[in-house]
PDB file of C-alpha atoms in Angstrom:
ATOM      1  CA  MET A  47     -19.402 141.980   6.779  1.00  0.00           C
ATOM      2  CA  GLN A  48     -16.652 144.585   6.342  1.00  0.00           C
ATOM      3  CA  ASP A  49     -14.841 142.532   3.702  1.00  0.00           C
ATOM      4  CA  GLY A  50     -17.993 142.205   1.633  1.00  0.00           C
ATOM      5  CA  SER A  51     -18.573 138.463   2.340  1.00  0.00           C
ATOM      6  CA  LEU A  52     -22.103 137.266   3.011  1.00  0.00           C
ATOM      7  CA  LEU A  53     -21.075 134.929   5.878  1.00  0.00           C
ATOM      8  CA  ASP A  54     -18.085 134.842   8.259  1.00  0.00           C
ATOM      9  CA  ALA A  55     -16.146 131.634   8.658  1.00  0.00           C
ATOM     10  CA  ARG A  56     -18.042 130.470  11.794  1.00  0.00           C
ATOM     11  CA  GLU A  57     -21.438 131.112  10.148  1.00  0.00           C
ATOM     12  CA  GLU A  58     -20.464 129.257   7.005  1.00  0.00           C
ATOM     13  CA  GLN A  59     -19.133 126.283   8.945  1.00  0.00           C
ATOM     14  CA  THR A  60     -22.282 126.090  11.086  1.00  0.00           C
ATOM     15  CA  TYR A  61     -24.577 126.385   8.052  1.00  0.00           C
ATOM     16  CA  ARG A  62     -22.719 123.589   6.249  1.00  0.00           C
ATOM     17  CA  LEU A  63     -23.003 121.344   9.274  1.00  0.00           C
ATOM     18  CA  LEU A  64     -26.696 122.074   9.571  1.00  0.00           C
ATOM     19  CA  VAL A  65     -27.211 121.252   5.881  1.00  0.00           C
ATOM     20  CA  GLY A  66     -25.520 117.900   6.477  1.00  0.00           C
ATOM     21  CA  LEU A  67     -27.682 117.184   9.488  1.00  0.00           C
ATOM     22  CA  SER A  68     -30.911 118.387   7.776  1.00  0.00           C
ATOM     23  CA  ALA A  69     -32.171 119.536  11.209  1.00  0.00           C
ATOM     24  CA  ALA A  70     -30.660 119.797  14.666  1.00  0.00           C
ATOM     25  CA  ARG A  71     -31.127 121.290  18.097  1.00  0.00           C
ATOM     26  CA  ALA A  72     -28.682 123.909  19.230  1.00  0.00           C
ATOM     27  CA  ALA A  73     -27.043 121.529  21.704  1.00  0.00           C
ATOM     28  CA  GLU A  74     -26.565 118.881  18.981  1.00  0.00           C
ATOM     29  CA  LEU A  75     -25.042 121.425  16.625  1.00  0.00           C
ATOM     30  CA  ALA A  76     -22.755 122.777  19.354  1.00  0.00           C
ATOM     31  CA  GLU A  77     -21.470 119.239  19.952  1.00  0.00           C
ATOM     32  CA  VAL A  78     -20.834 118.526  16.246  1.00  0.00           C
ATOM     33  CA  ALA A  79     -19.207 121.922  15.658  1.00  0.00           C
ATOM     34  CA  GLU A  80     -17.224 121.653  18.888  1.00  0.00           C
ATOM     35  CA  LEU A  81     -18.510 125.048  20.037  1.00  0.00           C
ATOM     36  CA  PRO A  82     -19.569 126.268  23.448  1.00  0.00           C
ATOM     37  CA  GLN A  83     -23.355 126.319  23.773  1.00  0.00           C
ATOM     38  CA  HIS A  84     -23.601 130.110  23.944  1.00  0.00           C
ATOM     39  CA  GLU A  85     -21.527 130.506  20.726  1.00  0.00           C
ATOM     40  CA  ALA A  86     -23.694 128.010  18.892  1.00  0.00           C
ATOM     41  CA  ASP A  87     -26.815 129.854  20.046  1.00  0.00           C
ATOM     42  CA  GLU A  88     -25.338 133.161  18.845  1.00  0.00           C
ATOM     43  CA  VAL A  89     -24.345 131.820  15.394  1.00  0.00           C
ATOM     44  CA  LEU A  90     -27.786 130.210  14.885  1.00  0.00           C
ATOM     45  CA  GLN A  91     -29.442 133.549  15.744  1.00  0.00           C
ATOM     46  CA  ARG A  92     -27.291 135.308  13.125  1.00  0.00           C
ATOM     47  CA  LEU A  93     -28.126 132.670  10.524  1.00  0.00           C
ATOM     48  CA  GLN A  94     -31.792 133.007  11.335  1.00  0.00           C
ATOM     49  CA  ALA A  95     -31.588 136.796  10.966  1.00  0.00           C
ATOM     50  CA  LYS A  96     -30.018 136.339   7.490  1.00  0.00           C
ATOM     51  CA  GLY A  97     -32.833 134.027   6.407  1.00  0.00           C
ATOM     52  CA  LEU A  98     -30.675 130.881   6.236  1.00  0.00           C
ATOM     53  CA  VAL A  99     -32.308 129.028   9.110  1.00  0.00           C
ATOM     54  CA  THR A 100     -35.885 128.316  10.137  1.00  0.00           C
ATOM     55  CA  VAL A 101     -36.957 127.293  13.635  1.00  0.00           C
ATOM     56  CA  GLN A 102     -39.647 124.813  14.564  1.00  0.00           C
ATOM     57  CA  ALA A 103     -41.146 125.802  17.891  1.00  0.00           C
ATOM     58  CA  ALA A 104     -41.070 123.106  20.541  1.00  0.00           C
ATOM     59  CA  ASP A 105     -39.855 122.543  24.099  1.00  0.00           C
ATOM     60  CA  GLU A 106     -36.375 122.683  22.592  1.00  0.00           C
ATOM     61  CA  PRO A 107     -36.206 124.532  19.204  1.00  0.00           C
ATOM     62  CA  VAL A 108     -35.137 122.526  16.152  1.00  0.00           C
ATOM     63  CA  PHE A 109     -33.203 124.422  13.447  1.00  0.00           C
ATOM     64  CA  SER A 110     -33.422 123.582   9.771  1.00  0.00           C
ATOM     65  CA  PRO A 111     -31.472 125.141   6.838  1.00  0.00           C
ATOM     66  CA  LEU A 112     -33.114 127.244   4.157  1.00  0.00           C
ATOM     67  CA  PRO A 113     -31.921 127.702   0.505  1.00  0.00           C
ATOM     68  CA  PRO A 114     -29.135 130.346   0.344  1.00  0.00           C
ATOM     69  CA  ASP A 115     -30.094 131.534  -3.159  1.00  0.00           C
ATOM     70  CA  VAL A 116     -33.407 132.711  -1.778  1.00  0.00           C
ATOM     71  CA  ALA A 117     -31.826 134.337   1.261  1.00  0.00           C
ATOM     72  CA  PHE A 118     -29.036 136.084  -0.649  1.00  0.00           C
ATOM     73  CA  GLY A 119     -30.638 136.573  -4.057  1.00  0.00           C
ATOM     74  CA  THR A 120     -31.793 140.144  -3.446  1.00  0.00           C
ATOM     75  CA  THR A 121     -28.537 141.090  -1.724  1.00  0.00           C
ATOM     76  CA  LEU A 122     -26.419 139.761  -4.594  1.00  0.00           C
ATOM     77  CA  LEU A 123     -28.600 141.534  -7.142  1.00  0.00           C
ATOM     78  CA  ARG A 124     -28.198 144.876  -5.332  1.00  0.00           C
ATOM     79  CA  ARG A 125     -24.441 144.405  -5.095  1.00  0.00           C
ATOM     80  CA  GLN A 126     -24.279 143.567  -8.792  1.00  0.00           C
ATOM     81  CA  GLU A 127     -26.271 146.695  -9.654  1.00  0.00           C
ATOM     82  CA  SER A 128     -24.038 148.732  -7.345  1.00  0.00           C
ATOM     83  CA  LEU A 129     -20.861 147.379  -8.984  1.00  0.00           C
ATOM     84  CA  GLU A 130     -22.261 148.041 -12.470  1.00  0.00           C
ATOM     85  CA  ALA A 131     -23.132 151.637 -11.536  1.00  0.00           C
ATOM     86  CA  ALA A 132     -19.671 152.112 -10.038  1.00  0.00           C
ATOM     87  CA  ARG A 133     -18.001 150.704 -13.171  1.00  0.00           C
ATOM     88  CA  LYS A 134     -19.979 153.101 -15.390  1.00  0.00           C
ATOM     89  CA  THR A 135     -19.093 156.002 -13.145  1.00  0.00           C
ATOM     90  CA  VAL A 136     -15.388 155.119 -13.347  1.00  0.00           C
ATOM     91  CA  ALA A 137     -15.627 154.844 -17.122  1.00  0.00           C
ATOM     92  CA  ALA A 138     -17.361 158.224 -17.394  1.00  0.00           C
ATOM     93  CA  LEU A 139     -14.876 159.915 -15.043  1.00  0.00           C
ATOM     94  CA  SER A 140     -11.957 158.400 -17.013  1.00  0.00           C
ATOM     95  CA  GLU A 141     -13.286 159.805 -20.253  1.00  0.00           C
ATOM     96  CA  GLU A 142     -13.824 163.207 -18.640  1.00  0.00           C
ATOM     97  CA  PHE A 143     -10.260 163.151 -17.329  1.00  0.00           C
ATOM     98  CA  ARG A 144      -8.872 162.259 -20.725  1.00  0.00           C
ATOM     99  CA  ALA A 145     -10.952 164.950 -22.378  1.00  0.00           C
ATOM    100  CA  SER A 146      -9.788 167.553 -19.850  1.00  0.00           C
ATOM    101  CA  ALA A 147      -6.182 166.467 -20.157  1.00  0.00           C
ATOM    102  CA  SER A 148      -6.327 166.798 -23.945  1.00  0.00           C
ATOM    103  CA  ARG A 149      -7.394 170.414 -23.604  1.00  0.00           C
ATOM    104  CA  ARG A 150      -4.504 171.151 -21.245  1.00  0.00           C
ATOM    105  CA  ASP A 151      -1.786 169.211 -23.081  1.00  0.00           C
ATOM    106  CA  ALA A 152      -1.566 168.560 -26.812  1.00  0.00           C
ATOM    107  CA  HIS A 153       0.233 165.270 -26.039  1.00  0.00           C
ATOM    108  CA  HIS A 154      -3.070 163.919 -24.689  1.00  0.00           C
ATOM    109  CA  LEU A 155      -4.911 164.486 -28.010  1.00  0.00           C
ATOM    110  CA  VAL A 156      -3.804 161.020 -29.087  1.00  0.00           C
ATOM    111  CA  GLU A 157      -3.260 158.015 -26.825  1.00  0.00           C
ATOM    112  CA  VAL A 158      -1.849 154.734 -28.147  1.00  0.00           C
ATOM    113  CA  ILE A 159      -3.084 151.394 -26.771  1.00  0.00           C
ATOM    114  CA  VAL A 160      -1.746 147.958 -27.655  1.00  0.00           C
ATOM    115  CA  GLY A 161      -3.390 144.533 -27.441  1.00  0.00           C
ATOM    116  CA  ALA A 162      -6.744 143.052 -28.367  1.00  0.00           C
ATOM    117  CA  THR A 163      -7.837 142.774 -24.737  1.00  0.00           C
ATOM    118  CA  THR A 164      -6.964 146.375 -23.965  1.00  0.00           C
ATOM    119  CA  LEU A 165      -8.693 147.546 -27.126  1.00  0.00           C
ATOM    120  CA  ARG A 166     -11.794 145.516 -26.340  1.00  0.00           C
ATOM    121  CA  GLU A 167     -12.030 146.856 -22.812  1.00  0.00           C
ATOM    122  CA  ARG A 168     -11.624 150.432 -23.982  1.00  0.00           C
ATOM    123  CA  LEU A 169     -14.402 149.931 -26.510  1.00  0.00           C
ATOM    124  CA  ARG A 170     -16.653 148.594 -23.749  1.00  0.00           C
ATOM    125  CA  ASP A 171     -15.815 151.504 -21.459  1.00  0.00           C
ATOM    126  CA  LEU A 172     -16.498 154.121 -24.116  1.00  0.00           C
ATOM    127  CA  GLN A 173     -19.892 152.601 -24.910  1.00  0.00           C
ATOM    128  CA  ASN A 174     -20.848 152.411 -21.251  1.00  0.00           C
ATOM    129  CA  ALA A 175     -19.929 156.128 -20.859  1.00  0.00           C
ATOM    130  CA  ALA A 176     -21.700 157.226 -24.071  1.00  0.00           C
ATOM    131  CA  ARG A 177     -24.531 159.687 -23.696  1.00  0.00           C
ATOM    132  CA  GLU A 178     -25.667 160.723 -27.168  1.00  0.00           C
ATOM    133  CA  GLU A 179     -24.297 158.844 -30.183  1.00  0.00           C
ATOM    134  CA  ILE A 180     -21.893 156.127 -31.310  1.00  0.00           C
ATOM    135  CA  LEU A 181     -20.639 155.818 -34.914  1.00  0.00           C
ATOM    136  CA  TRP A 182     -19.053 152.654 -36.296  1.00  0.00           C
ATOM    137  CA  PHE A 183     -17.072 151.576 -39.356  1.00  0.00           C
ATOM    138  CA  CYS A 184     -17.403 147.771 -39.131  1.00  0.00           C
ATOM    139  CA  ARG A 185     -14.951 146.037 -41.403  1.00  0.00           C
ATOM    140  CA  ALA A 186     -14.666 142.296 -42.027  1.00  0.00           C
ATOM    141  CA  ASN A 187     -12.574 140.149 -39.642  1.00  0.00           C
ATOM    142  CA  PRO A 188     -12.938 142.249 -36.482  1.00  0.00           C
ATOM    143  CA  LEU A 189      -9.685 142.793 -34.548  1.00  0.00           C
ATOM    144  CA  ALA A 190     -10.919 142.939 -30.991  1.00  0.00           C
ATOM    145  CA  MET A 191     -14.604 142.099 -30.666  1.00  0.00           C
ATOM    146  CA  GLN A 192     -17.156 140.205 -32.717  1.00  0.00           C
ATOM    147  CA  GLY A 193     -20.516 141.878 -33.220  1.00  0.00           C
ATOM    148  CA  ALA A 194     -22.345 139.249 -31.164  1.00  0.00           C
ATOM    149  CA  ASP A 195     -19.985 139.947 -28.238  1.00  0.00           C
ATOM    150  CA  ASN A 196     -20.767 143.619 -28.130  1.00  0.00           C
ATOM    151  CA  THR A 197     -23.533 143.424 -25.543  1.00  0.00           C
ATOM    152  CA  GLU A 198     -22.708 146.982 -24.373  1.00  0.00           C
ATOM    153  CA  GLU A 199     -24.524 148.248 -27.458  1.00  0.00           C
ATOM    154  CA  TYR A 200     -27.876 147.022 -26.166  1.00  0.00           C
ATOM    155  CA  GLY A 201     -27.384 148.790 -22.847  1.00  0.00           C
ATOM    156  CA  ALA A 202     -26.479 152.024 -24.565  1.00  0.00           C
ATOM    157  CA  LEU A 203     -29.409 151.799 -26.971  1.00  0.00           C
ATOM    158  CA  SER A 204     -31.798 151.115 -24.111  1.00  0.00           C
ATOM    159  CA  ARG A 205     -30.771 154.347 -22.371  1.00  0.00           C
ATOM    160  CA  GLY A 206     -31.270 156.422 -25.536  1.00  0.00           C
ATOM    161  CA  VAL A 207     -27.841 156.456 -27.184  1.00  0.00           C
ATOM    162  CA  ARG A 208     -28.102 156.571 -30.973  1.00  0.00           C
ATOM    163  CA  TYR A 209     -26.084 153.988 -32.916  1.00  0.00           C
ATOM    164  CA  ARG A 210     -25.151 154.407 -36.573  1.00  0.00           C
ATOM    165  CA  ALA A 211     -23.136 151.595 -38.057  1.00  0.00           C
ATOM    166  CA  ILE A 212     -21.762 151.086 -41.608  1.00  0.00           C
ATOM    167  CA  TYR A 213     -20.868 147.468 -42.399  1.00  0.00           C
ATOM    168  CA  GLU A 214     -18.460 146.263 -44.996  1.00  0.00           C
ATOM    169  CA  ARG A 215     -20.123 143.934 -47.501  1.00  0.00           C
ATOM    170  CA  ALA A 216     -17.738 141.064 -46.746  1.00  0.00           C
ATOM    171  CA  LEU A 217     -18.807 141.219 -43.075  1.00  0.00           C
ATOM    172  CA  ILE A 218     -22.485 140.979 -44.058  1.00  0.00           C
ATOM    173  CA  GLU A 219     -21.669 137.830 -46.010  1.00  0.00           C
ATOM    174  CA  THR A 220     -20.029 136.141 -42.981  1.00  0.00           C
ATOM    175  CA  PRO A 221     -22.299 133.338 -41.676  1.00  0.00           C
ATOM    176  CA  GLY A 222     -24.302 134.423 -38.648  1.00  0.00           C
ATOM    177  CA  GLU A 223     -23.267 138.084 -38.891  1.00  0.00           C
ATOM    178  CA  LEU A 224     -26.610 139.206 -40.294  1.00  0.00           C
ATOM    179  CA  ASP A 225     -28.350 137.724 -37.243  1.00  0.00           C
ATOM    180  CA  SER A 226     -26.140 139.828 -35.014  1.00  0.00           C
ATOM    181  CA  ILE A 227     -26.909 142.933 -37.062  1.00  0.00           C
ATOM    182  CA  ALA A 228     -30.600 142.122 -36.970  1.00  0.00           C
ATOM    183  CA  GLU A 229     -30.455 141.964 -33.165  1.00  0.00           C
ATOM    184  CA  GLY A 230     -28.848 145.407 -33.022  1.00  0.00           C
ATOM    185  CA  VAL A 231     -31.437 146.830 -35.415  1.00  0.00           C
ATOM    186  CA  SER A 232     -34.241 145.383 -33.309  1.00  0.00           C
ATOM    187  CA  TRP A 233     -32.845 147.405 -30.416  1.00  0.00           C
ATOM    188  CA  GLY A 234     -32.743 150.586 -32.470  1.00  0.00           C
ATOM    189  CA  GLU A 235     -29.423 150.536 -34.360  1.00  0.00           C
ATOM    190  CA  GLU A 236     -29.339 152.237 -37.759  1.00  0.00           C
ATOM    191  CA  ALA A 237     -27.392 149.963 -40.122  1.00  0.00           C
ATOM    192  CA  ARG A 238     -26.007 150.608 -43.621  1.00  0.00           C
ATOM    193  CA  VAL A 239     -23.706 148.715 -46.012  1.00  0.00           C
ATOM    194  CA  LEU A 240     -20.899 149.652 -48.396  1.00  0.00           C
ATOM    195  CA  PRO A 241     -18.679 147.419 -50.568  1.00  0.00           C
ATOM    196  CA  THR A 242     -15.541 148.512 -48.671  1.00  0.00           C
ATOM    197  CA  LEU A 243     -14.534 150.791 -45.808  1.00  0.00           C
ATOM    198  CA  PRO A 244     -11.242 152.679 -45.556  1.00  0.00           C
ATOM    199  CA  VAL A 245     -10.553 151.989 -41.891  1.00  0.00           C
ATOM    200  CA  ARG A 246     -11.937 150.537 -38.726  1.00  0.00           C
ATOM    201  CA  LEU A 247     -13.419 153.285 -36.622  1.00  0.00           C
ATOM    202  CA  ALA A 248     -15.581 154.002 -33.578  1.00  0.00           C
ATOM    203  CA  ILE A 249     -16.554 157.540 -32.527  1.00  0.00           C
ATOM    204  CA  VAL A 250     -18.339 158.220 -29.203  1.00  0.00           C
ATOM    205  CA  ASP A 251     -20.360 161.395 -28.566  1.00  0.00           C
ATOM    206  CA  ARG A 252     -18.309 163.195 -31.275  1.00  0.00           C
ATOM    207  CA  SER A 253     -15.573 163.624 -28.666  1.00  0.00           C
ATOM    208  CA  THR A 254     -13.519 160.426 -28.718  1.00  0.00           C
ATOM    209  CA  ALA A 255     -12.523 158.082 -31.533  1.00  0.00           C
ATOM    210  CA  ILE A 256     -10.723 154.719 -31.698  1.00  0.00           C
ATOM    211  CA  CYS A 257      -8.854 153.957 -34.899  1.00  0.00           C
ATOM    212  CA  PRO A 258      -6.229 151.210 -35.600  1.00  0.00           C
ATOM    213  CA  LEU A 259      -2.745 152.472 -36.417  1.00  0.00           C
ATOM    214  CA  VAL A 260      -1.652 149.662 -38.767  1.00  0.00           C
ATOM    215  CA  ARG A 261      -3.324 148.403 -41.935  1.00  0.00           C
ATOM    216  CA  ASP A 262      -4.764 144.885 -41.773  1.00  0.00           C
ATOM    217  CA  ASP A 263      -2.302 143.474 -44.336  1.00  0.00           C
ATOM    218  CA  GLU A 264       0.637 144.953 -42.410  1.00  0.00           C
ATOM    219  CA  SER A 265      -0.408 143.966 -38.900  1.00  0.00           C
ATOM    220  CA  ILE A 266       2.000 141.708 -36.996  1.00  0.00           C
ATOM    221  CA  GLY A 267       1.368 140.513 -33.456  1.00  0.00           C
ATOM    222  CA  GLU A 268      -0.993 142.410 -31.163  1.00  0.00           C
ATOM    223  CA  PRO A 269      -3.201 145.106 -32.737  1.00  0.00           C
ATOM    224  CA  SER A 270      -2.595 148.733 -31.807  1.00  0.00           C
ATOM    225  CA  ALA A 271      -4.984 151.649 -31.931  1.00  0.00           C
ATOM    226  CA  ALA A 272      -5.108 155.374 -31.294  1.00  0.00           C
ATOM    227  CA  ILE A 273      -7.568 156.996 -28.960  1.00  0.00           C
ATOM    228  CA  ILE A 274      -8.225 160.396 -30.536  1.00  0.00           C
ATOM    229  CA  ASN A 275      -9.764 163.197 -28.527  1.00  0.00           C
ATOM    230  CA  ARG A 276     -11.268 166.523 -29.614  1.00  0.00           C
ATOM    231  CA  GLY A 277      -9.256 168.327 -32.292  1.00  0.00           C
ATOM    232  CA  GLN A 278      -8.883 168.657 -36.039  1.00  0.00           C
ATOM    233  CA  LEU A 279      -8.013 164.997 -36.475  1.00  0.00           C
ATOM    234  CA  LEU A 280     -11.278 163.973 -34.845  1.00  0.00           C
ATOM    235  CA  ASP A 281     -13.167 166.530 -36.958  1.00  0.00           C
ATOM    236  CA  ALA A 282     -11.672 164.937 -40.097  1.00  0.00           C
ATOM    237  CA  LEU A 283     -12.791 161.435 -38.947  1.00  0.00           C
ATOM    238  CA  LEU A 284     -16.318 162.733 -38.289  1.00  0.00           C
ATOM    239  CA  ALA A 285     -16.469 164.216 -41.762  1.00  0.00           C
ATOM    240  CA  LEU A 286     -15.202 160.919 -43.202  1.00  0.00           C
ATOM    241  CA  PHE A 287     -17.924 158.985 -41.459  1.00  0.00           C
ATOM    242  CA  GLU A 288     -20.702 161.342 -42.545  1.00  0.00           C
ATOM    243  CA  SER A 289     -19.566 161.260 -46.177  1.00  0.00           C
ATOM    244  CA  TYR A 290     -19.604 157.464 -46.203  1.00  0.00           C
ATOM    245  CA  TRP A 291     -22.971 157.405 -44.376  1.00  0.00           C
ATOM    246  CA  GLU A 292     -24.532 159.348 -47.217  1.00  0.00           C
ATOM    247  CA  LEU A 293     -23.230 156.841 -49.748  1.00  0.00           C
ATOM    248  CA  ALA A 294     -24.151 153.684 -47.822  1.00  0.00           C
ATOM    249  CA  THR A 295     -27.217 151.517 -48.446  1.00  0.00           C
ATOM    250  CA  PRO A 296     -29.639 151.124 -45.563  1.00  0.00           C
ATOM    251  CA  VAL A 297     -30.198 147.599 -44.242  1.00  0.00           C
ATOM    252  CA  ARG A 298     -33.903 147.194 -43.575  1.00  0.00           C
ATOM    253  CA  LEU A 299     -34.529 144.062 -41.524  1.00  0.00           C
ATOM    254  CA  GLN A 300     -38.101 144.863 -40.698  1.00  0.00           C
ATOM    255  CA  ALA A 301     -40.859 147.010 -42.114  1.00  0.00           C
ATOM    256  CA  ASP A 302     -41.843 150.285 -40.467  1.00  0.00           C
ATOM    257  CA  ALA A 303     -45.471 149.915 -39.418  1.00  0.00           C
ATOM    258  CA  ALA A 304     -45.938 153.670 -39.725  1.00  0.00           C
ATOM    259  CA  GLU A 305     -44.703 153.672 -43.324  1.00  0.00           C
ATOM    260  CA  PRO A 306     -45.898 150.459 -45.035  1.00  0.00           C
ATOM    261  CA  VAL A 307     -44.124 149.614 -48.294  1.00  0.00           C
ATOM    262  CA  GLU A 308     -46.473 148.808 -51.183  1.00  0.00           C
ATOM    263  CA  GLY A 309     -46.672 145.068 -51.561  1.00  0.00           C
ATOM    264  CA  LEU A 310     -43.367 144.206 -49.834  1.00  0.00           C
ATOM    265  CA  ASP A 311     -43.075 141.922 -46.809  1.00  0.00           C
ATOM    266  CA  ASP A 312     -40.178 142.047 -44.298  1.00  0.00           C
ATOM    267  CA  SER A 313     -38.121 139.296 -45.994  1.00  0.00           C
ATOM    268  CA  GLU A 314     -38.427 140.943 -49.410  1.00  0.00           C
ATOM    269  CA  ARG A 315     -37.372 144.305 -47.996  1.00  0.00           C
ATOM    270  CA  LEU A 316     -34.307 142.665 -46.476  1.00  0.00           C
ATOM    271  CA  LEU A 317     -33.540 140.863 -49.739  1.00  0.00           C
ATOM    272  CA  LEU A 318     -33.826 144.140 -51.627  1.00  0.00           C
ATOM    273  CA  SER A 319     -31.502 145.969 -49.221  1.00  0.00           C
ATOM    274  CA  LEU A 320     -28.887 143.196 -49.597  1.00  0.00           C
ATOM    275  CA  LEU A 321     -29.224 143.248 -53.366  1.00  0.00           C
ATOM    276  CA  VAL A 322     -28.706 147.044 -53.513  1.00  0.00           C
ATOM    277  CA  ALA A 323     -25.727 146.682 -51.191  1.00  0.00           C
ATOM    278  CA  GLY A 324     -24.109 144.375 -53.756  1.00  0.00           C
ATOM    279  CA  VAL A 325     -24.344 141.103 -51.828  1.00  0.00           C
ATOM    280  CA  PRO A 326     -24.163 138.098 -54.242  1.00  0.00           C
ATOM    281  CA  ASP A 327     -27.173 135.841 -54.685  1.00  0.00           C
ATOM    282  CA  LYS A 328     -25.384 132.914 -53.016  1.00  0.00           C
ATOM    283  CA  SER A 329     -24.657 134.942 -49.892  1.00  0.00           C
ATOM    284  CA  ILE A 330     -28.188 136.302 -49.829  1.00  0.00           C
ATOM    285  CA  ALA A 331     -29.552 132.812 -50.033  1.00  0.00           C
ATOM    286  CA  ASN A 332     -27.257 131.625 -47.218  1.00  0.00           C
ATOM    287  CA  GLN A 333     -28.156 134.582 -45.002  1.00  0.00           C
ATOM    288  CA  LEU A 334     -31.946 134.114 -45.562  1.00  0.00           C
ATOM    289  CA  GLY A 335     -31.814 130.344 -45.372  1.00  0.00           C
ATOM    290  CA  ILE A 336     -33.359 129.909 -48.810  1.00  0.00           C
ATOM    291  CA  SER A 337     -32.214 128.563 -52.192  1.00  0.00           C
ATOM    292  CA  ARG A 338     -30.671 130.693 -54.937  1.00  0.00           C
ATOM    293  CA  ARG A 339     -33.681 129.801 -57.100  1.00  0.00           C
ATOM    294  CA  THR A 340     -36.000 131.261 -54.445  1.00  0.00           C
ATOM    295  CA  VAL A 341     -33.841 134.403 -54.350  1.00  0.00           C
ATOM    296  CA  GLN A 342     -34.203 134.739 -58.147  1.00  0.00           C
ATOM    297  CA  ARG A 343     -37.976 134.128 -57.960  1.00  0.00           C
ATOM    298  CA  ARG A 344     -38.440 136.818 -55.327  1.00  0.00           C
ATOM    299  CA  LEU A 345     -36.311 139.270 -57.288  1.00  0.00           C
ATOM    300  CA  ASP A 346     -38.457 138.561 -60.364  1.00  0.00           C
ATOM    301  CA  ARG A 347     -41.542 139.418 -58.299  1.00  0.00           C
ATOM    302  CA  LEU A 348     -39.953 142.647 -57.048  1.00  0.00           C
ATOM    303  CA  MET A 349     -38.976 143.626 -60.605  1.00  0.00           C
ATOM    304  CA  ALA A 350     -42.531 142.992 -61.742  1.00  0.00           C
ATOM    305  CA  LEU A 351     -43.835 145.074 -58.846  1.00  0.00           C
ATOM    306  CA  ALA A 352     -41.443 147.903 -59.813  1.00  0.00           C
ATOM    307  CA  GLY A 353     -42.321 147.591 -63.535  1.00  0.00           C
ATOM    308  CA  VAL A 354     -38.756 146.887 -64.644  1.00  0.00           C
ATOM    309  CA  ASP A 355     -36.906 143.908 -66.081  1.00  0.00           C
ATOM    310  CA  THR A 356     -33.351 144.406 -64.747  1.00  0.00           C
ATOM    311  CA  ARG A 357     -31.771 144.498 -61.333  1.00  0.00           C
ATOM    312  CA  THR A 358     -30.297 147.867 -62.079  1.00  0.00           C
ATOM    313  CA  GLY A 359     -33.759 149.149 -62.839  1.00  0.00           C
ATOM    314  CA  LEU A 360     -35.062 147.523 -59.602  1.00  0.00           C
ATOM    315  CA  ALA A 361     -32.389 149.300 -57.540  1.00  0.00           C
ATOM    316  CA  PHE A 362     -33.261 152.603 -59.227  1.00  0.00           C
ATOM    317  CA  GLN A 363     -36.949 152.150 -58.571  1.00  0.00           C
ATOM    318  CA  ALA A 364     -36.307 151.112 -54.952  1.00  0.00           C
ATOM    319  CA  ALA A 365     -34.485 154.416 -54.398  1.00  0.00           C
ATOM    320  CA  LYS A 366     -37.088 156.441 -56.331  1.00  0.00           C
ATOM    321  CA  ARG A 367     -40.023 154.912 -54.455  1.00  0.00           C
ATOM    322  CA  ASP A 368     -38.197 155.109 -51.091  1.00  0.00           C
ATOM    323  CA  TRP A 369     -38.518 151.386 -50.525  1.00  0.00           C
ATOM    324  CA  LEU A 370     -35.246 151.475 -48.575  1.00  0.00           C
TER     325      LEU A 370
END
């Protein structure tokens, strides 16, 4: 159909009537639908061609309805894939336009957007258009999008985009957040932790950054953010991210089979990474679903394995032995 519908009004009406009748001859359907015989025959032929009707051969054919999800499943899937491809193309073209405009006009180096919904959609578009790398400063209490809602990350990771994310310690301690981070890491995200972060930040392909304009404690009403394109300001934000990345503690949620760690299982490696990141015992226990006493017992085992008797010594040995 030209308007994109799967059935026209006459086809839909006829199919609904046939479903109600379970089975009918063309003449019976024409009478119920109040259609001339030739129109009923034509509509039934179209429904049969679309896989919505089956015919039992007899002196006078009997028509029976077929499930529409089977008939239209493939068509809907193809349309969905086509729409997704079109959306990604529009996002990529939009970013190319903004990048080109910024080179022509200094006023396009920074674009201001307002509102959580607008900010969330721009973050989604940038990730869908990403080709090489996405960098994140993830502070506690997200303004526009919770980690679990950021499904665009998985699509980008699956097509080879590198993700490097630094999480604020308070965010790690939020119930359920570690599960979301673990999901991202399982897809290939590189995650690290710091006690605090100076700003919320996302940088895509080293060409575009999103950064809030107002501090959290000064924010009133809808959040606002700056879209920053190539220039010295973006270079400064890239340098800021890289400097914090070097200082951050890696979050290891699973062991690397190619580089086994001497005597450590996956849960102990995670516990160790949280300890080095400064996460309190109570939060570690909550995140791992164990008691604080179990946390202490496992730390005692790790200290014995490292040959030290303090947590500071354990952190030093973990770095020295490349456990993290």
